[in-house]
Amino acid sequence: MIELATRRLTLRRFVPGDANAMTNVLCDPEVMRFSIAGVRRPSDVPVWLRHRIDEAGVHPDLGIRAVVERPGGGVIGYAGLRMDPARCGADVAELSYRLAQRCWGQGYATEAAAAIVEHGLGALRLPRIVAVVDPTNAASLRVVAKLQMAFERPIMLPSYSYPDHLYGIE
């Protein structure tokens, strides 16, 4: 997996030492409010992290990356691309990201997501990238708009009472 760098961020593979930082993200009810998986327990984080590390070995160009604040900052969340045919269709990469609350409103989500999308469409030559966004998640709606992802259709996920929205870019 190639390390990606932006003006303020580095996107790299996860390492076991990232568990404490990711506990601050994955166990925060406000950060996880729009997650189908919901809020994680602290004891779940090492397992989540091990899955991300293992995924990087199976799909070295895809996967969820640690988002690291530069210079010298720590892990502030994750961003990446995943393939889930049951969720979004065959051969479609889905953009995913979450950041610690203290980093909201600073443009980090857009910066990280833009780097991931550029890498996916450019270097990886993916034909299409999608994002699934809860229509009440104003912050993520702004991110997909800045990425110029177009609304495609509603998408009903298991256990949801209303559809999310699927956005795409080619």
GROMACS .gro file of N, CA, C and O in nm, residues 52-168:
model
  468
   52ARG      N    1  -0.804  -0.429   0.972
   52ARG     CA    2  -0.752  -0.330   0.877
   52ARG      C    3  -0.610  -0.367   0.835
   52ARG      O    4  -0.573  -0.354   0.718
   53ILE      N    5  -0.529  -0.413   0.928
   53ILE     CA    6  -0.392  -0.454   0.896
   53ILE      C    7  -0.393  -0.576   0.804
   53ILE      O    8  -0.321  -0.581   0.705
   54ASP      N    9  -0.479  -0.673   0.833
   54ASP     CA   10  -0.490  -0.793   0.750
   54ASP      C   11  -0.542  -0.760   0.611
   54ASP      O   12  -0.495  -0.816   0.511
   55GLU      N   13  -0.641  -0.670   0.600
   55GLU     CA   14  -0.694  -0.629   0.470
   55GLU      C   15  -0.584  -0.570   0.382
   55GLU      O   16  -0.581  -0.593   0.261
   56ALA      N   17  -0.495  -0.494   0.443
   56ALA     CA   18  -0.386  -0.432   0.366
   56ALA      C   19  -0.295  -0.539   0.305
   56ALA      O   20  -0.239  -0.517   0.198
   57GLY      N   21  -0.284  -0.653   0.370
   57GLY     CA   22  -0.204  -0.762   0.314
   57GLY      C   23  -0.272  -0.831   0.198
   57GLY      O   24  -0.207  -0.878   0.106
   58VAL      N   25  -0.405  -0.836   0.200
   58VAL     CA   26  -0.482  -0.903   0.095
   58VAL      C   27  -0.504  -0.810  -0.025
   58VAL      O   28  -0.492  -0.852  -0.139
   59HIS      N   29  -0.536  -0.685   0.002
   59HIS     CA   30  -0.561  -0.585  -0.102
   59HIS      C   31  -0.467  -0.467  -0.078
   59HIS      O   32  -0.508  -0.365  -0.025
   60PRO      N   33  -0.341  -0.481  -0.116
   60PRO     CA   34  -0.242  -0.378  -0.078
   60PRO      C   35  -0.271  -0.239  -0.134
   60PRO      O   36  -0.228  -0.140  -0.076
   61ASP      N   37  -0.342  -0.228  -0.243
   61ASP     CA   38  -0.369  -0.096  -0.299
   61ASP      C   39  -0.498  -0.034  -0.246
   61ASP      O   40  -0.519   0.086  -0.258
   62LEU      N   41  -0.585  -0.118  -0.193
   62LEU     CA   42  -0.711  -0.069  -0.137
   62LEU      C   43  -0.699  -0.070   0.014
   62LEU      O   44  -0.591  -0.076   0.069
   63GLY      N   45  -0.811  -0.064   0.080
   63GLY     CA   46  -0.812  -0.075   0.225
   63GLY      C   47  -0.822   0.059   0.294
   63GLY      O   48  -0.815   0.165   0.233
   64ILE      N   49  -0.843   0.050   0.423
   64ILE     CA   50  -0.860   0.167   0.508
   64ILE      C   51  -0.724   0.207   0.562
   64ILE      O   52  -0.651   0.124   0.616
   65ARG      N   53  -0.691   0.334   0.549
   65ARG     CA   54  -0.561   0.386   0.593
   65ARG      C   55  -0.577   0.474   0.716
   65ARG      O   56  -0.679   0.539   0.734
   66ALA      N   57  -0.473   0.478   0.796
   66ALA     CA   58  -0.467   0.570   0.908
   66ALA      C   59  -0.446   0.711   0.852
   66ALA      O   60  -0.363   0.731   0.763
   67VAL      N   61  -0.521   0.807   0.903
   67VAL     CA   62  -0.502   0.947   0.867
   67VAL      C   63  -0.421   1.010   0.980
   67VAL      O   64  -0.462   1.009   1.096
   68VAL      N   65  -0.304   1.062   0.943
   68VAL     CA   66  -0.209   1.116   1.041
   68VAL      C   67  -0.190   1.265   1.013
   68VAL      O   68  -0.161   1.304   0.899
   69GLU      N   69  -0.205   1.344   1.116
   69GLU     CA   70  -0.185   1.489   1.106
   69GLU      C   71  -0.035   1.517   1.095
   69GLU      O   72   0.045   1.458   1.167
   70ARG      N   73   0.003   1.607   1.002
   70ARG     CA   74   0.144   1.643   0.986
   70ARG      C   75   0.164   1.787   1.029
   70ARG      O   76   0.070   1.865   1.022
   71PRO      N   77   0.282   1.825   1.063
   71PRO     CA   78   0.399   1.742   1.090
   71PRO      C   79   0.396   1.688   1.232
   71PRO      O   80   0.353   1.757   1.323
   72GLY      N   81   0.440   1.567   1.247
   72GLY     CA   82   0.458   1.508   1.378
   72GLY      C   83   0.334   1.479   1.460
   72GLY      O   84   0.344   1.444   1.577
   73GLY      N   85   0.217   1.492   1.399
   73GLY     CA   86   0.095   1.465   1.473
   73GLY      C   87   0.065   1.317   1.479
   73GLY      O   88   0.135   1.235   1.421
   74GLY      N   89  -0.040   1.285   1.548
   74GLY     CA   90  -0.080   1.147   1.562
   74GLY      C   91  -0.192   1.109   1.469
   74GLY      O   92  -0.237   1.189   1.386
   75VAL      N   93  -0.239   0.988   1.484
   75VAL     CA   94  -0.350   0.936   1.406
   75VAL      C   95  -0.478   1.008   1.449
   75VAL      O   96  -0.506   1.016   1.569
   76ILE      N   97  -0.552   1.060   1.351
   76ILE     CA   98  -0.675   1.133   1.381
   76ILE      C   99  -0.799   1.064   1.323
   76ILE      O  100  -0.910   1.114   1.337
   77GLY      N  101  -0.780   0.950   1.257
   77GLY     CA  102  -0.894   0.879   1.201
   77GLY      C  103  -0.851   0.786   1.089
   77GLY      O  104  -0.738   0.739   1.085
   78TYR      N  105  -0.946   0.761   0.998
   78TYR     CA  106  -0.917   0.674   0.885
   78TYR      C  107  -0.985   0.724   0.759
   78TYR      O  108  -1.082   0.799   0.764
   79ALA      N  109  -0.932   0.678   0.647
   79ALA     CA  110  -0.993   0.703   0.516
   79ALA      C  111  -0.944   0.593   0.423
   79ALA      O  112  -0.832   0.544   0.437
   80GLY      N  113  -1.028   0.555   0.327
   80GLY     CA  114  -0.984   0.453   0.233
   80GLY      C  115  -1.094   0.406   0.142
   80GLY      O  116  -1.204   0.461   0.139
   81LEU      N  117  -1.059   0.305   0.066
   81LEU     CA  118  -1.150   0.243  -0.030
   81LEU      C  119  -1.165   0.097   0.004
   81LEU      O  120  -1.067   0.029   0.036
   82ARG      N  121  -1.290   0.049  -0.005
   82ARG     CA  122  -1.317  -0.092   0.020
   82ARG      C  123  -1.407  -0.144  -0.091
   82ARG      O  124  -1.488  -0.071  -0.146
   83MET      N  125  -1.393  -0.272  -0.119
   83MET     CA  126  -1.479  -0.339  -0.214
   83MET      C  127  -1.577  -0.425  -0.135
   83MET      O  128  -1.535  -0.510  -0.058
   84ASP      N  129  -1.705  -0.398  -0.153
   84ASP     CA  130  -1.810  -0.476  -0.087
   84ASP      C  131  -1.923  -0.495  -0.186
   84ASP      O  132  -2.017  -0.415  -0.191
   85PRO      N  133  -1.915  -0.599  -0.271
   85PRO     CA  134  -2.015  -0.619  -0.377
   85PRO      C  135  -2.158  -0.626  -0.326
   85PRO      O  136  -2.250  -0.577  -0.392
   86ALA      N  137  -2.179  -0.680  -0.207
   86ALA     CA  138  -2.315  -0.690  -0.154
   86ALA      C  139  -2.372  -0.553  -0.118
   86ALA      O  140  -2.492  -0.532  -0.122
   87ARG      N  141  -2.286  -0.460  -0.088
   87ARG     CA  142  -2.329  -0.327  -0.045
   87ARG      C  143  -2.344  -0.230  -0.162
   87ARG      O  144  -2.442  -0.156  -0.167
   88CYS      N  145  -2.250  -0.230  -0.254
   88CYS     CA  146  -2.248  -0.126  -0.359
   88CYS      C  147  -2.240  -0.180  -0.501
   88CYS      O  148  -2.242  -0.103  -0.596
   89GLY      N  149  -2.223  -0.309  -0.518
   89GLY     CA  150  -2.215  -0.366  -0.652
   89GLY      C  151  -2.076  -0.421  -0.681
   89GLY      O  152  -1.979  -0.388  -0.614
   90ALA      N  153  -2.071  -0.502  -0.783
   90ALA     CA  154  -1.945  -0.567  -0.823
   90ALA      C  155  -1.848  -0.464  -0.879
   90ALA      O  156  -1.887  -0.371  -0.949
   91ASP      N  157  -1.722  -0.482  -0.848
   91ASP     CA  158  -1.613  -0.398  -0.900
   91ASP      C  159  -1.632  -0.250  -0.872
   91ASP      O  160  -1.590  -0.165  -0.950
   92VAL      N  161  -1.696  -0.217  -0.759
   92VAL     CA  162  -1.715  -0.078  -0.720
   92VAL      C  163  -1.642  -0.056  -0.588
   92VAL      O  164  -1.662  -0.130  -0.492
   93ALA      N  165  -1.558   0.045  -0.584
   93ALA     CA  166  -1.487   0.081  -0.462
   93ALA      C  167  -1.568   0.185  -0.386
   93ALA      O  168  -1.616   0.282  -0.445
   94GLU      N  169  -1.582   0.164  -0.256
   94GLU     CA  170  -1.656   0.258  -0.172
   94GLU      C  171  -1.561   0.339  -0.086
   94GLU      O  172  -1.476   0.285  -0.016
   95LEU      N  173  -1.575   0.469  -0.092
   95LEU     CA  174  -1.499   0.561  -0.009
   95LEU      C  175  -1.554   0.560   0.132
   95LEU      O  176  -1.676   0.561   0.153
   96SER      N  177  -1.465   0.557   0.229
   96SER     CA  178  -1.504   0.555   0.369
   96SER      C  179  -1.406   0.641   0.448
   96SER      O  180  -1.286   0.641   0.419
   97TYR      N  181  -1.457   0.716   0.546
   97TYR     CA  182  -1.369   0.797   0.630
   97TYR      C  183  -1.439   0.831   0.761
   97TYR      O  184  -1.561   0.837   0.768
   98ARG      N  185  -1.359   0.851   0.865
   98ARG     CA  186  -1.405   0.899   0.995
   98ARG      C  187  -1.287   0.970   1.061
   98ARG      O  188  -1.174   0.921   1.054
   99LEU      N  189  -1.317   1.080   1.126
   99LEU     CA  190  -1.212   1.155   1.195
   99LEU      C  191  -1.255   1.186   1.337
   99LEU      O  192  -1.374   1.201   1.366
  100ALA      N  193  -1.157   1.201   1.424
  100ALA     CA  194  -1.183   1.241   1.562
  100ALA      C  195  -1.254   1.376   1.563
  100ALA      O  196  -1.225   1.463   1.480
  101GLN      N  197  -1.344   1.395   1.659
  101GLN     CA  198  -1.421   1.520   1.667
  101GLN      C  199  -1.335   1.644   1.670
  101GLN      O  200  -1.370   1.745   1.610
  102ARG      N  201  -1.221   1.638   1.737
  102ARG     CA  202  -1.137   1.757   1.749
  102ARG      C  203  -1.087   1.806   1.613
  102ARG      O  204  -1.040   1.918   1.600
  103CYS      N  205  -1.099   1.721   1.510
  103CYS     CA  206  -1.050   1.755   1.377
  103CYS      C  207  -1.161   1.799   1.282
  103CYS      O  208  -1.134   1.831   1.166
  104TRP      N  209  -1.282   1.800   1.329
  104TRP     CA  210  -1.394   1.838   1.243
  104TRP      C  211  -1.387   1.987   1.211
  104TRP      O  212  -1.337   2.068   1.288
  105GLY      N  213  -1.440   2.021   1.095
  105GLY     CA  214  -1.451   2.161   1.055
  105GLY      C  215  -1.321   2.225   1.008
  105GLY      O  216  -1.315   2.346   0.991
  106GLN      N  217  -1.219   2.144   0.984
  106GLN     CA  218  -1.089   2.197   0.942
  106GLN      C  219  -1.054   2.157   0.798
  106GLN      O  220  -0.943   2.183   0.752
  107GLY      N  221  -1.145   2.088   0.731
  107GLY     CA  222  -1.118   2.045   0.594
  107GLY      C  223  -1.039   1.916   0.582
  107GLY      O  224  -1.006   1.873   0.471
  108TYR      N  225  -1.009   1.851   0.693
  108TYR     CA  226  -0.931   1.728   0.689
  108TYR      C  227  -1.004   1.615   0.617
  108TYR      O  228  -0.942   1.538   0.543
  109ALA      N  229  -1.134   1.601   0.640
  109ALA     CA  230  -1.209   1.493   0.575
  109ALA      C  231  -1.204   1.510   0.423
  109ALA      O  232  -1.180   1.412   0.351
  110THR      N  233  -1.226   1.630   0.376
  110THR     CA  234  -1.220   1.655   0.232
  110THR      C  235  -1.080   1.630   0.178
  110THR      O  236  -1.063   1.569   0.072
  111GLU      N  237  -0.979   1.675   0.250
  111GLU     CA  238  -0.840   1.658   0.207
  111GLU      C  239  -0.803   1.510   0.198
  111GLU      O  240  -0.744   1.466   0.098
  112ALA      N  241  -0.839   1.433   0.299
  112ALA     CA  242  -0.809   1.289   0.299
  112ALA      C  243  -0.888   1.218   0.190
  112ALA      O  244  -0.833   1.137   0.114
  113ALA      N  245  -1.018   1.247   0.182
  113ALA     CA  246  -1.103   1.180   0.083
  113ALA      C  247  -1.060   1.214  -0.059
  113ALA      O  248  -1.059   1.127  -0.146
  114ALA      N  249  -1.021   1.337  -0.084
  114ALA     CA  250  -0.975   1.377  -0.217
  114ALA      C  251  -0.850   1.300  -0.256
  114ALA      O  252  -0.837   1.256  -0.371
  115ALA      N  253  -0.758   1.282  -0.162
  115ALA     CA  254  -0.636   1.206  -0.191
  115ALA      C  255  -0.669   1.061  -0.223
  115ALA      O  256  -0.611   1.002  -0.317
  116ILE      N  257  -0.763   1.004  -0.150
  116ILE     CA  258  -0.803   0.865  -0.173
  116ILE      C  259  -0.869   0.851  -0.309
  116ILE      O  260  -0.839   0.760  -0.387
  117VAL      N  261  -0.961   0.941  -0.342
  117VAL     CA  262  -1.032   0.935  -0.471
  117VAL      C  263  -0.934   0.955  -0.586
  117VAL      O  264  -0.937   0.882  -0.685
  118GLU      N  265  -0.845   1.052  -0.573
  118GLU     CA  266  -0.746   1.077  -0.678
  118GLU      C  267  -0.658   0.954  -0.701
  118GLU      O  268  -0.632   0.914  -0.814
  119HIS      N  269  -0.615   0.892  -0.592
  119HIS     CA  270  -0.533   0.771  -0.602
  119HIS      C  271  -0.612   0.657  -0.668
  119HIS      O  272  -0.561   0.585  -0.754
  120GLY      N  273  -0.738   0.642  -0.627
  120GLY     CA  274  -0.822   0.535  -0.681
  120GLY      C  275  -0.849   0.549  -0.829
  120GLY      O  276  -0.836   0.454  -0.906
  121LEU      N  277  -0.888   0.669  -0.870
  121LEU     CA  278  -0.920   0.691  -1.012
  121LEU      C  279  -0.794   0.702  -1.097
  121LEU      O  280  -0.795   0.662  -1.215
  122GLY      N  281  -0.687   0.755  -1.038
  122GLY     CA  282  -0.563   0.774  -1.113
  122GLY      C  283  -0.474   0.651  -1.112
  122GLY      O  284  -0.478   0.568  -1.203
  123ALA      N  285  -0.396   0.637  -1.008
  123ALA     CA  286  -0.296   0.529  -1.000
  123ALA      C  287  -0.358   0.390  -1.007
  123ALA      O  288  -0.302   0.301  -1.071
  124LEU      N  289  -0.473   0.371  -0.941
  124LEU     CA  290  -0.534   0.238  -0.940
  124LEU      C  291  -0.624   0.213  -1.060
  124LEU      O  292  -0.667   0.100  -1.083
  125ARG      N  293  -0.655   0.318  -1.134
  125ARG     CA  294  -0.739   0.308  -1.254
  125ARG      C  295  -0.874   0.242  -1.226
  125ARG      O  296  -0.926   0.164  -1.306
  126LEU      N  297  -0.930   0.272  -1.110
  126LEU     CA  298  -1.064   0.222  -1.080
  126LEU      C  299  -1.164   0.295  -1.169
  126LEU      O  300  -1.152   0.416  -1.188
  127PRO      N  301  -1.260   0.224  -1.224
  127PRO     CA  302  -1.354   0.290  -1.314
  127PRO      C  303  -1.454   0.379  -1.242
  127PRO      O  304  -1.508   0.474  -1.300
  128ARG      N  305  -1.476   0.352  -1.112
  128ARG     CA  306  -1.581   0.423  -1.040
  128ARG      C  307  -1.559   0.411  -0.890
  128ARG      O  308  -1.515   0.307  -0.842
  129ILE      N  309  -1.589   0.517  -0.819
  129ILE     CA  310  -1.584   0.517  -0.673
  129ILE      C  311  -1.717   0.573  -0.624
  129ILE      O  312  -1.770   0.669  -0.680
  130VAL      N  313  -1.771   0.511  -0.520
  130VAL     CA  314  -1.898   0.556  -0.463
  130VAL      C  315  -1.878   0.592  -0.315
  130VAL      O  316  -1.781   0.550  -0.252
  131ALA      N  317  -1.974   0.667  -0.264
  131ALA     CA  318  -1.982   0.696  -0.121
  131ALA      C  319  -2.128   0.680  -0.081
  131ALA      O  320  -2.218   0.725  -0.154
  132VAL      N  321  -2.151   0.616   0.032
  132VAL     CA  322  -2.285   0.600   0.086
  132VAL      C  323  -2.296   0.698   0.203
  132VAL      O  324  -2.219   0.689   0.299
  133VAL      N  325  -2.391   0.791   0.192
  133VAL     CA  326  -2.402   0.899   0.290
  133VAL      C  327  -2.544   0.908   0.344
  133VAL      O  328  -2.640   0.908   0.267
  134ASP      N  329  -2.555   0.916   0.475
  134ASP     CA  330  -2.685   0.939   0.538
  134ASP      C  331  -2.730   1.079   0.495
  134ASP      O  332  -2.653   1.175   0.507
  135PRO      N  333  -2.852   1.094   0.447
  135PRO     CA  334  -2.897   1.224   0.397
  135PRO      C  335  -2.908   1.331   0.505
  135PRO      O  336  -2.921   1.449   0.473
  136THR      N  337  -2.896   1.294   0.634
  136THR     CA  338  -2.897   1.393   0.741
  136THR      C  339  -2.756   1.428   0.788
  136THR      O  340  -2.740   1.511   0.878
  137ASN      N  341  -2.654   1.369   0.727
  137ASN     CA  342  -2.515   1.394   0.764
  137ASN      C  343  -2.462   1.511   0.680
  137ASN      O  344  -2.400   1.493   0.576
  138ALA      N  345  -2.488   1.632   0.728
  138ALA     CA  346  -2.454   1.753   0.652
  138ALA      C  347  -2.305   1.763   0.622
  138ALA      O  348  -2.266   1.804   0.512
  139ALA      N  349  -2.220   1.723   0.715
  139ALA     CA  350  -2.076   1.734   0.693
  139ALA      C  351  -2.031   1.643   0.578
  139ALA      O  352  -1.955   1.686   0.490
  140SER      N  353  -2.077   1.519   0.576
  140SER     CA  354  -2.038   1.428   0.468
  140SER      C  355  -2.101   1.468   0.336
  140SER      O  356  -2.041   1.448   0.230
  141LEU      N  357  -2.218   1.527   0.339
  141LEU     CA  358  -2.278   1.578   0.215
  141LEU      C  359  -2.191   1.688   0.156
  141LEU      O  360  -2.174   1.696   0.034
  142ARG      N  361  -2.133   1.773   0.241
  142ARG     CA  362  -2.042   1.877   0.192
  142ARG      C  363  -1.915   1.815   0.133
  142ARG      O  364  -1.865   1.861   0.031
  143VAL      N  365  -1.864   1.709   0.197
  143VAL     CA  366  -1.743   1.644   0.146
  143VAL      C  367  -1.769   1.586   0.007
  143VAL      O  368  -1.692   1.613  -0.086
  144VAL      N  369  -1.876   1.510  -0.012
  144VAL     CA  370  -1.900   1.450  -0.144
  144VAL      C  371  -1.927   1.557  -0.249
  144VAL      O  372  -1.890   1.541  -0.366
  145ALA      N  373  -1.988   1.668  -0.208
  145ALA     CA  374  -2.010   1.778  -0.304
  145ALA      C  375  -1.876   1.838  -0.347
  145ALA      O  376  -1.855   1.865  -0.467
  146LYS      N  377  -1.785   1.860  -0.252
  146LYS     CA  378  -1.653   1.914  -0.286
  146LYS      C  379  -1.573   1.819  -0.374
  146LYS      O  380  -1.490   1.862  -0.453
  147LEU      N  381  -1.598   1.689  -0.360
  147LEU     CA  382  -1.531   1.589  -0.443
  147LEU      C  383  -1.598   1.575  -0.580
  147LEU      O  384  -1.551   1.498  -0.663
  148GLN      N  385  -1.706   1.646  -0.599
  148GLN     CA  386  -1.785   1.642  -0.723
  148GLN      C  387  -1.843   1.505  -0.750
  148GLN      O  388  -1.855   1.461  -0.864
  149MET      N  389  -1.880   1.437  -0.641
  149MET     CA  390  -1.950   1.310  -0.654
  149MET      C  391  -2.098   1.341  -0.677
  149MET      O  392  -2.155   1.428  -0.611
  150ALA      N  393  -2.159   1.271  -0.770
  150ALA     CA  394  -2.297   1.297  -0.809
  150ALA      C  395  -2.392   1.201  -0.739
  150ALA      O  396  -2.363   1.080  -0.728
  151PHE      N  397  -2.506   1.254  -0.695
  151PHE     CA  398  -2.610   1.169  -0.638
  151PHE      C  399  -2.658   1.072  -0.745
  151PHE      O  400  -2.685   1.112  -0.858
  152GLU      N  401  -2.667   0.943  -0.709
  152GLU     CA  402  -2.712   0.842  -0.804
  152GLU      C  403  -2.847   0.784  -0.767
  152GLU      O  404  -2.934   0.772  -0.853
  153ARG      N  405  -2.863   0.747  -0.639
  153ARG     CA  406  -2.988   0.683  -0.602
  153ARG      C  407  -2.992   0.662  -0.451
  153ARG      O  408  -2.889   0.662  -0.385
  154PRO      N  409  -3.114   0.640  -0.400
  154PRO     CA  410  -3.123   0.598  -0.259
  154PRO      C  411  -3.076   0.453  -0.248
  154PRO      O  412  -3.086   0.376  -0.343
  155ILE      N  413  -3.024   0.419  -0.132
  155ILE     CA  414  -2.978   0.282  -0.107
  155ILE      C  415  -3.022   0.244   0.035
  155ILE      O  416  -2.991   0.313   0.131
  156MET      N  417  -3.095   0.135   0.045
  156MET     CA  418  -3.146   0.090   0.175
  156MET      C  419  -3.050  -0.012   0.234
  156MET      O  420  -3.023  -0.116   0.174
  157LEU      N  421  -2.997   0.018   0.351
  157LEU     CA  422  -2.904  -0.071   0.418
  157LEU      C  423  -2.978  -0.151   0.525
  157LEU      O  424  -3.080  -0.106   0.578
  158PRO      N  425  -2.928  -0.269   0.558
  158PRO     CA  426  -2.993  -0.352   0.661
  158PRO      C  427  -3.008  -0.275   0.792
  158PRO      O  428  -2.919  -0.200   0.831
  159SER      N  429  -3.119  -0.293   0.855
  159SER     CA  430  -3.154  -0.235   0.986
  159SER      C  431  -3.180  -0.085   0.982
  159SER      O  432  -3.203  -0.025   1.087
  160TYR      N  433  -3.179  -0.023   0.865
  160TYR     CA  434  -3.210   0.119   0.855
  160TYR      C  435  -3.360   0.138   0.835
  160TYR      O  436  -3.426   0.056   0.773
  161SER      N  437  -3.412   0.249   0.885
  161SER     CA  438  -3.553   0.279   0.868
  161SER      C  439  -3.578   0.375   0.752
  161SER      O  440  -3.692   0.403   0.717
  162TYR      N  441  -3.472   0.429   0.694
  162TYR     CA  442  -3.482   0.516   0.577
  162TYR      C  443  -3.356   0.498   0.493
  162TYR      O  444  -3.253   0.456   0.544
  163PRO      N  445  -3.363   0.528   0.366
  163PRO     CA  446  -3.246   0.502   0.280
  163PRO      C  447  -3.135   0.605   0.296
  163PRO      O  448  -3.160   0.723   0.321
  164ASP      N  449  -3.012   0.558   0.281
  164ASP     CA  450  -2.897   0.646   0.264
  164ASP      C  451  -2.896   0.689   0.118
  164ASP      O  452  -2.977   0.644   0.039
  165HIS      N  453  -2.799   0.774   0.083
  165HIS     CA  454  -2.785   0.816  -0.056
  165HIS      C  455  -2.652   0.769  -0.110
  165HIS      O  456  -2.550   0.775  -0.042
  166LEU      N  457  -2.656   0.720  -0.235
  166LEU     CA  458  -2.535   0.672  -0.302
  166LEU      C  459  -2.488   0.781  -0.397
  166LEU      O  460  -2.565   0.830  -0.481
  167TYR      N  461  -2.361   0.820  -0.382
  167TYR     CA  462  -2.297   0.919  -0.468
  167TYR      C  463  -2.185   0.850  -0.543
  167TYR      O  464  -2.123   0.757  -0.490
  168GLY      N  465  -2.156   0.895  -0.665
  168GLY     CA  466  -2.051   0.831  -0.742
  168GLY      C  467  -1.970   0.929  -0.823
  168GLY      O  468  -2.013   1.042  -0.850
   0.00000   0.00000   0.00000
